[in-house]
Amino acid sequence: LRLRPHGRDGALAVSLSEAARYYRETAHAWELQALIRARASAGSADLFARFYEQVRRRVYTHAGSVGQALRNVRLAKQKIDRQRGERERERGFNVKLGRGGVREIEFIAQALQLAHGANDPWLHAPHTLVSLGRLADRGHITERERTELSEAYHFLRAVEHRLQMEHGLQTHIVPDADARRTTLSRRMNFANDATTALADFDRALNSHASRVRAAYDRVFGESGEEDVASATQPGSPAHAQLPARDDTQTGEGDDPRSNLNAETAATSSFNAETAALSSLSDDELARRTLNPQRARAYVTRVITSIEKSEASVELSTENLDSLARICGASEYFGEMIASNPELIDALASREEVGARDFRAVLRAAVDRERNLRAELAALRRAWSRLIVQIGARDVAGEIDLAESNRLQTELAVASINAALLIARRELARRYGGFAAGPRASVLALGRLASGGMDYGSDLDIICIYDPRVPPPVSLLTREEFYARLCGLMTNALSSLTREGHLYRVDLRLRPDGKNGALASSSASFVEYVASRTQAWEWLAYVKLRAVGGDLELGRSVEASARRAVHEAARLCDPAELRGETRHVRERLERERATRASRTLDIKFGAGGMLDVYFAARYLQLRDDVRDEGADRSTFSTLARLRDAGSLDADAYHALQEGYSSLRALDHSLRLLVGRSSRLPAAPDHPLLHDLARALKFDSAAALLDALRARMTDIRSAYDRITESHR
């Protein structure tokens, strides 16, 4: 509790106003620095939010200037060094507090956050690795520094874990004695030969510490000559082997993207099954990855996770190759597998994912369990294996975008039905069975309705039930029962557990929005669509599709509701429909795309995917062109509009070709970094280079030029369509 206001002299608990006043008026610079990583951990999250909102500005403005912010942090670090004292430093290198240690990485990030955070709230991230990424994106550190600091952070933290595992004590000191350090190097899985293991470990430790110190010196402007001299003192890591300054600066001899075998293995002490790692050469691995640097970083994290997992994970040559390939191409999957290394087995699975009945697989996983927690865990484990199998084939080029979307849509539909099953089983457990079988259906909108689900897509859904069926539970009204059924289903899909989560579920398009009931009767829903919806709702409901639960009920309601939408649009003043379409589109562009004006937003920005959506749906409503059949994708809708004469050849070409380019880019972006519609502002950002390679462009500049041309054509076609007076 020593970090409380006024330290040991302060009260153990203080009021919100007292705490806020202390940090605004009295706290030292180092105390404000500590608040960068503050978060709510117990009790009222709302109370913490109120506290932090009152002190946040002070945290990032107290220094008054960039120079003062850096001086404050450097002073705090110097005080820590003095307090450690010479006696502790002589015991060996401290991976946390020593020169080039973890604390210096943290202080680099925090100093630059404090220096630049007053005018850039995006930098207010509590996690060190996230902070380094954002600082690099803003140009406050170089991409090389980001890479080297991130790799050093992972390596030093791994060393720290091994040290503390030995005796279960909180220690950060690398032992000086060769025998003990050799043991540590073996635990870090360096070479089997004792002499080689120790030399390789010392070299890696020195390399990381030296790079961290070089970045620290640049940020805080300290003397390089002084550091080289002091690095030969006993407190430096394996002081006799510090690499030359020139090598650290130029990267010669220790390229951070190479040495996969040494440094990846250095973060793990896994069993003999992982010997396949050292049998792969760097060149072999690099040829199979989109980004070797990303591959190495995530493979490192995955292998580190293996030793923490109680499950047996086989790391063969085949699935290591698949692991490296998917990690090199996707942070999204790299994070997923690092959190659950058992998913490695799914990468090289011989099962043909496209031929599998996803609904049967998920139901079988749920059926084996007997309580809600176990059912949620089983659903997440089975879903994760399936999505990883889809991703592995996607990255390997074995399926195209259309097939990936189809499989992901089928998986989402299967997940909804599995979640509905879980909800029904849980309500049966709570109320002792049902007097009558529930009859409910799930209607989809957006990408789920049009068959375009992709990595990170939301589930836009509406829940309905048959009012003619008696209440399944006598203790609840029909409305109460189905509201609970829908709520449990939504939680089964979206709640975050230790096994992860499946989807974000969006129910805001239900009748009366957030003020409406979670589930509506079929009759009241059709009545709402027919008589109370507004033009902007028609643009969403025109894509309505039954996907879950009782499909006979769902398809009947879908047909009635879509007829009502088209009839309402037919009776609407064309100028009003056109004006409402442009109004809603412009509001979304204004609210979402312009928040980061320097970035290119491929969804919300001018000429983005929303231009295509709104143009197509407006024409569907204006000209009564209805989606029929199994294929209701935007591509098929555009073709129907062309065939119906609603789109001329030029407009069709601009929208179809432009949308094809945007969807391919959106898919690659989601695969690389997860859900995102904005491209980095910096033209030389590594992500742009990865996207260019993935989409077969010669350079990031060529990608951006082609993208801007497509978006210009889309906006031009959109304007012609929604400004016409036909």
Tab-separated table of N, CA and C in Angstrom, residues 28 38 132 134 164 185 285 335 579 592 703:
chain	number	residue	atom	x	y	z
A	28	HIS	N	4.067	13.755	-6.610
A	28	HIS	CA	5.327	13.909	-7.328
A	28	HIS	C	5.170	13.399	-8.758
A	38	ALA	N	-2.476	2.409	-14.186
A	38	ALA	CA	-3.564	2.175	-13.241
A	38	ALA	C	-4.774	1.573	-13.948
A	132	LEU	N	4.545	0.634	-27.030
A	132	LEU	CA	5.654	0.678	-27.989
A	132	LEU	C	5.138	0.696	-29.420
A	134	ARG	N	2.260	1.837	-30.492
A	134	ARG	CA	1.634	3.125	-30.806
A	134	ARG	C	2.667	4.240	-30.915
A	164	GLN	N	12.451	-17.174	-11.307
A	164	GLN	CA	11.510	-17.264	-10.192
A	164	GLN	C	10.914	-18.654	-10.047
A	185	SER	N	20.602	-21.186	-18.664
A	185	SER	CA	20.628	-21.186	-20.129
A	185	SER	C	19.969	-22.437	-20.686
A	285	LEU	N	11.956	-21.335	-43.163
A	285	LEU	CA	10.831	-20.748	-42.449
A	285	LEU	C	10.418	-19.427	-43.082
A	335	GLU	N	-2.273	-14.221	-31.876
A	335	GLU	CA	-2.765	-13.963	-30.516
A	335	GLU	C	-3.632	-15.125	-30.029
A	579	GLY	N	-33.076	11.305	-49.875
A	579	GLY	CA	-32.504	12.207	-48.876
A	579	GLY	C	-32.137	11.500	-47.589
A	592	ARG	N	-17.652	8.607	-37.956
A	592	ARG	CA	-16.695	7.515	-37.854
A	592	ARG	C	-15.417	7.741	-38.641
A	703	LEU	N	-0.260	0.067	-53.944
A	703	LEU	CA	-1.520	-0.325	-53.313
A	703	LEU	C	-2.378	0.894	-53.005
